[in-house]
PDB file of C-alpha atoms in Angstrom:
ATOM      1  CA  MET A   1      31.934  43.741  16.566  1.00  0.00           C
ATOM      2  CA  PHE A   2      32.581  43.674  13.068  1.00  0.00           C
ATOM      3  CA  PHE A   3      35.621  45.872  12.259  1.00  0.00           C
ATOM      4  CA  GLY A   4      37.366  45.011   8.840  1.00  0.00           C
ATOM      5  CA  THR A   5      37.091  44.737   4.687  1.00  0.00           C
ATOM      6  CA  PHE A   6      37.196  42.239   2.892  1.00  0.00           C
ATOM      7  CA  THR A   7      36.658  40.442  -0.639  1.00  0.00           C
ATOM      8  CA  PRO A   8      34.740  36.797  -1.323  1.00  0.00           C
ATOM      9  CA  LYS A   9      33.207  36.736  -4.167  1.00  0.00           C
ATOM     10  CA  LEU A  10      30.300  35.841  -4.408  1.00  0.00           C
ATOM     11  CA  ASP A  11      30.026  31.900  -6.412  1.00  0.00           C
ATOM     12  CA  ASP A  12      27.770  30.367  -9.118  1.00  0.00           C
ATOM     13  CA  LYS A  13      25.004  29.107  -6.787  1.00  0.00           C
ATOM     14  CA  GLY A  14      24.763  32.568  -4.982  1.00  0.00           C
ATOM     15  CA  ARG A  15      26.945  31.760  -2.096  1.00  0.00           C
ATOM     16  CA  LEU A  16      29.837  33.606  -0.048  1.00  0.00           C
ATOM     17  CA  THR A  17      31.990  33.153   2.213  1.00  0.00           C
ATOM     18  CA  LEU A  18      32.171  35.363   5.489  1.00  0.00           C
ATOM     19  CA  PRO A  19      35.222  36.217   7.321  1.00  0.00           C
ATOM     20  CA  ALA A  20      36.234  33.735   9.493  1.00  0.00           C
ATOM     21  CA  LYS A  21      36.780  36.513  11.644  1.00  0.00           C
ATOM     22  CA  PHE A  22      32.946  36.800  12.029  1.00  0.00           C
ATOM     23  CA  ARG A  23      31.450  33.714  12.262  1.00  0.00           C
ATOM     24  CA  GLU A  24      32.184  33.103  15.203  1.00  0.00           C
ATOM     25  CA  GLU A  25      29.354  35.816  16.320  1.00  0.00           C
ATOM     26  CA  LEU A  26      27.157  34.719  13.541  1.00  0.00           C
ATOM     27  CA  ALA A  27      27.396  30.728  14.424  1.00  0.00           C
ATOM     28  CA  ASP A  28      24.370  30.991  16.654  1.00  0.00           C
ATOM     29  CA  GLY A  29      22.465  32.453  13.082  1.00  0.00           C
ATOM     30  CA  LEU A  30      22.234  35.245  11.223  1.00  0.00           C
ATOM     31  CA  VAL A  31      19.815  37.126   9.385  1.00  0.00           C
ATOM     32  CA  VAL A  32      19.896  38.815   6.637  1.00  0.00           C
ATOM     33  CA  VAL A  33      17.857  42.160   5.566  1.00  0.00           C
ATOM     34  CA  ASN A  34      17.760  44.968   3.276  1.00  0.00           C
ATOM     35  CA  GLY A  35      20.125  47.073   4.181  1.00  0.00           C
ATOM     36  CA  GLN A  36      20.257  51.283   3.419  1.00  0.00           C
ATOM     37  CA  ASP A  37      22.233  52.486   0.206  1.00  0.00           C
ATOM     38  CA  HIS A  38      21.691  49.164  -1.506  1.00  0.00           C
ATOM     39  CA  SER A  39      23.880  46.814   0.081  1.00  0.00           C
ATOM     40  CA  LEU A  40      22.595  43.809   2.363  1.00  0.00           C
ATOM     41  CA  ALA A  41      23.342  44.179   6.046  1.00  0.00           C
ATOM     42  CA  VAL A  42      23.812  40.522   7.925  1.00  0.00           C
ATOM     43  CA  HIS A  43      22.958  40.256  12.136  1.00  0.00           C
ATOM     44  CA  PRO A  44      23.651  38.057  14.425  1.00  0.00           C
ATOM     45  CA  ARG A  45      20.363  35.833  14.878  1.00  0.00           C
ATOM     46  CA  ALA A  46      20.068  37.125  18.758  1.00  0.00           C
ATOM     47  CA  GLU A  47      21.183  41.389  17.759  1.00  0.00           C
ATOM     48  CA  PHE A  48      18.390  40.891  15.127  1.00  0.00           C
ATOM     49  CA  GLN A  49      15.746  39.910  17.096  1.00  0.00           C
ATOM     50  CA  VAL A  50      16.335  42.601  19.765  1.00  0.00           C
ATOM     51  CA  ARG A  51      16.153  45.373  16.875  1.00  0.00           C
ATOM     52  CA  ALA A  52      12.639  43.846  14.886  1.00  0.00           C
ATOM     53  CA  ARG A  53      11.720  43.499  18.559  1.00  0.00           C
ATOM     54  CA  ASN A  54      12.812  47.494  18.895  1.00  0.00           C
ATOM     55  CA  ALA A  55      11.152  48.412  15.510  1.00  0.00           C
ATOM     56  CA  ALA A  56       7.673  46.754  15.784  1.00  0.00           C
ATOM     57  CA  LYS A  57       6.615  49.130  19.072  1.00  0.00           C
ATOM     58  CA  VAL A  58       7.155  52.248  16.989  1.00  0.00           C
ATOM     59  CA  SER A  59       3.512  53.843  16.310  1.00  0.00           C
ATOM     60  CA  ARG A  60       1.732  51.366  13.188  1.00  0.00           C
ATOM     61  CA  SER A  61       0.011  55.160  12.076  1.00  0.00           C
ATOM     62  CA  ASN A  62       2.368  56.427  12.242  1.00  0.00           C
ATOM     63  CA  PRO A  63       3.212  55.430   7.184  1.00  0.00           C
ATOM     64  CA  LYS A  64       7.159  55.930   7.247  1.00  0.00           C
ATOM     65  CA  ALA A  65       7.559  53.771  10.447  1.00  0.00           C
ATOM     66  CA  ARG A  66       4.631  52.051   9.116  1.00  0.00           C
ATOM     67  CA  ALA A  67       7.221  50.457   6.487  1.00  0.00           C
ATOM     68  CA  TYR A  68      10.586  50.587   7.655  1.00  0.00           C
ATOM     69  CA  VAL A  69       8.537  47.815   9.645  1.00  0.00           C
ATOM     70  CA  ARG A  70       7.574  46.140   7.229  1.00  0.00           C
ATOM     71  CA  ARG A  71      10.427  46.387   4.845  1.00  0.00           C
ATOM     72  CA  LEU A  72      12.608  45.065   7.750  1.00  0.00           C
ATOM     73  CA  ALA A  73      10.697  41.717   8.339  1.00  0.00           C
ATOM     74  CA  ALA A  74       9.609  40.883   4.801  1.00  0.00           C
ATOM     75  CA  SER A  75      13.617  41.067   3.459  1.00  0.00           C
ATOM     76  CA  ALA A  76      14.623  39.348   6.750  1.00  0.00           C
ATOM     77  CA  ASP A  77      15.835  35.681   5.991  1.00  0.00           C
ATOM     78  CA  GLU A  78      17.108  33.449   8.399  1.00  0.00           C
ATOM     79  CA  GLN A  79      20.793  31.300   8.039  1.00  0.00           C
ATOM     80  CA  GLU A  80      23.517  29.310   9.076  1.00  0.00           C
ATOM     81  CA  LEU A  81      26.755  29.124   8.544  1.00  0.00           C
ATOM     82  CA  ASP A  82      28.347  26.003   6.485  1.00  0.00           C
ATOM     83  CA  LYS A  83      30.884  24.544   7.563  1.00  0.00           C
ATOM     84  CA  GLN A  84      32.874  26.733   4.607  1.00  0.00           C
ATOM     85  CA  GLY A  85      31.576  29.612   6.895  1.00  0.00           C
ATOM     86  CA  ARG A  86      29.148  30.364   3.590  1.00  0.00           C
ATOM     87  CA  ILE A  87      26.057  31.523   3.712  1.00  0.00           C
ATOM     88  CA  THR A  88      23.816  31.815   0.369  1.00  0.00           C
ATOM     89  CA  LEU A  89      21.856  35.287  -0.550  1.00  0.00           C
ATOM     90  CA  SER A  90      18.512  34.500  -2.457  1.00  0.00           C
ATOM     91  CA  PRO A  91      18.067  35.838  -5.149  1.00  0.00           C
ATOM     92  CA  ALA A  92      15.793  39.301  -4.319  1.00  0.00           C
ATOM     93  CA  HIS A  93      19.087  39.712  -2.168  1.00  0.00           C
ATOM     94  CA  ARG A  94      21.282  39.581  -5.296  1.00  0.00           C
ATOM     95  CA  SER A  95      19.496  41.425  -7.141  1.00  0.00           C
ATOM     96  CA  TYR A  96      18.130  44.485  -3.900  1.00  0.00           C
ATOM     97  CA  ALA A  97      22.583  44.846  -3.804  1.00  0.00           C
ATOM     98  CA  GLY A  98      23.572  44.962  -7.504  1.00  0.00           C
ATOM     99  CA  LEU A  99      25.300  41.759  -6.672  1.00  0.00           C
ATOM    100  CA  GLU A 100      27.267  39.672  -8.842  1.00  0.00           C
ATOM    101  CA  ARG A 101      30.726  38.315  -8.507  1.00  0.00           C
ATOM    102  CA  GLU A 102      32.839  41.305  -6.519  1.00  0.00           C
ATOM    103  CA  CYS A 103      32.134  41.689  -3.558  1.00  0.00           C
ATOM    104  CA  VAL A 104      33.296  43.686  -0.354  1.00  0.00           C
ATOM    105  CA  VAL A 105      31.731  42.503   3.036  1.00  0.00           C
ATOM    106  CA  ILE A 106      32.365  45.615   5.898  1.00  0.00           C
ATOM    107  CA  GLY A 107      32.416  45.775   9.880  1.00  0.00           C
ATOM    108  CA  SER A 108      29.917  47.974  10.290  1.00  0.00           C
ATOM    109  CA  VAL A 109      30.303  48.267  14.101  1.00  0.00           C
ATOM    110  CA  ASP A 110      27.352  45.810  15.489  1.00  0.00           C
ATOM    111  CA  PHE A 111      26.892  44.237  11.885  1.00  0.00           C
ATOM    112  CA  MET A 112      28.128  43.941   8.919  1.00  0.00           C
ATOM    113  CA  GLU A 113      27.351  45.066   5.099  1.00  0.00           C
ATOM    114  CA  ILE A 114      27.365  43.385   1.896  1.00  0.00           C
ATOM    115  CA  TRP A 115      28.063  45.358  -1.086  1.00  0.00           C
ATOM    116  CA  ASP A 116      28.311  44.762  -4.740  1.00  0.00           C
ATOM    117  CA  ALA A 117      32.570  45.535  -4.919  1.00  0.00           C
ATOM    118  CA  GLU A 118      31.978  48.710  -7.799  1.00  0.00           C
ATOM    119  CA  ALA A 119      29.259  50.128  -5.315  1.00  0.00           C
ATOM    120  CA  TRP A 120      31.664  49.769  -2.504  1.00  0.00           C
ATOM    121  CA  SER A 121      33.762  51.715  -4.624  1.00  0.00           C
ATOM    122  CA  ARG A 122      31.518  54.536  -5.914  1.00  0.00           C
ATOM    123  CA  TYR A 123      30.254  55.120  -2.322  1.00  0.00           C
ATOM    124  CA  GLN A 124      33.348  55.552  -0.763  1.00  0.00           C
ATOM    125  CA  GLU A 125      34.451  58.141  -3.347  1.00  0.00           C
ATOM    126  CA  GLU A 126      31.259  59.897  -2.844  1.00  0.00           C
ATOM    127  CA  TYR A 127      31.598  60.499   1.055  1.00  0.00           C
ATOM    128  CA  GLU A 128      35.001  60.939   1.682  1.00  0.00           C
ATOM    129  CA  ASP A 129      34.927  64.089   3.202  1.00  0.00           C
ATOM    130  CA  ASP A 130      32.121  63.577   4.807  1.00  0.00           C
ATOM    131  CA  PHE A 131      34.554  61.516   6.421  1.00  0.00           C
ATOM    132  CA  ALA A 132      37.650  64.013   5.910  1.00  0.00           C
ATOM    133  CA  GLU A 133      35.795  65.814   8.107  1.00  0.00           C
ATOM    134  CA  GLY A 134      34.142  63.167   9.707  1.00  0.00           C
ATOM    135  CA  ASP A 135      35.073  65.877  13.434  1.00  0.00           C
ATOM    136  CA  SER A 136      32.718  68.967  12.134  1.00  0.00           C
ATOM    137  CA  GLU A 137      30.289  69.814  15.023  1.00  0.00           C
ATOM    138  CA  ASP A 138      27.485  67.868  13.111  1.00  0.00           C
ATOM    139  CA  ILE A 139      29.458  64.812  13.974  1.00  0.00           C
ATOM    140  CA  ALA A 140      31.185  64.865  16.347  1.00  0.00           C
ATOM    141  CA  ASP A 141      29.033  64.672  19.309  1.00  0.00           C
ATOM    142  CA  LEU A 142      27.841  62.011  18.344  1.00  0.00           C
ATOM    143  CA  LEU A 143      30.975  60.629  18.587  1.00  0.00           C
TER     144      LEU A 143
END
């Protein structure tokens, strides 16, 4: 499981060092995809394969489902950690997430997310009240 917040820096070659505590779960490979809210999602390879197969089961006659499957598959980049625990983020992924140098890697339970540091700060400010009210009826049933 992925928990915590980390602040690695993106180097000039587009490489990002992933947190040491996450590397064991990613040792068999990983997949980077466009995530929600202009972040990147990083999944262990085996978990992503399950997710992708489940997504592909939706009816392709549904335009939103079809678009989701297409975007998920098209943005997928399979990778291996290098000896320093780094991955290389493609120019397309860096552009999608607005990544330049300062990044934030957060655990999101079954995967991790990579954010531009300023975007993550704005996101936290925008949704702080929602988190503070997390025990409201509409969210409490999910917890």
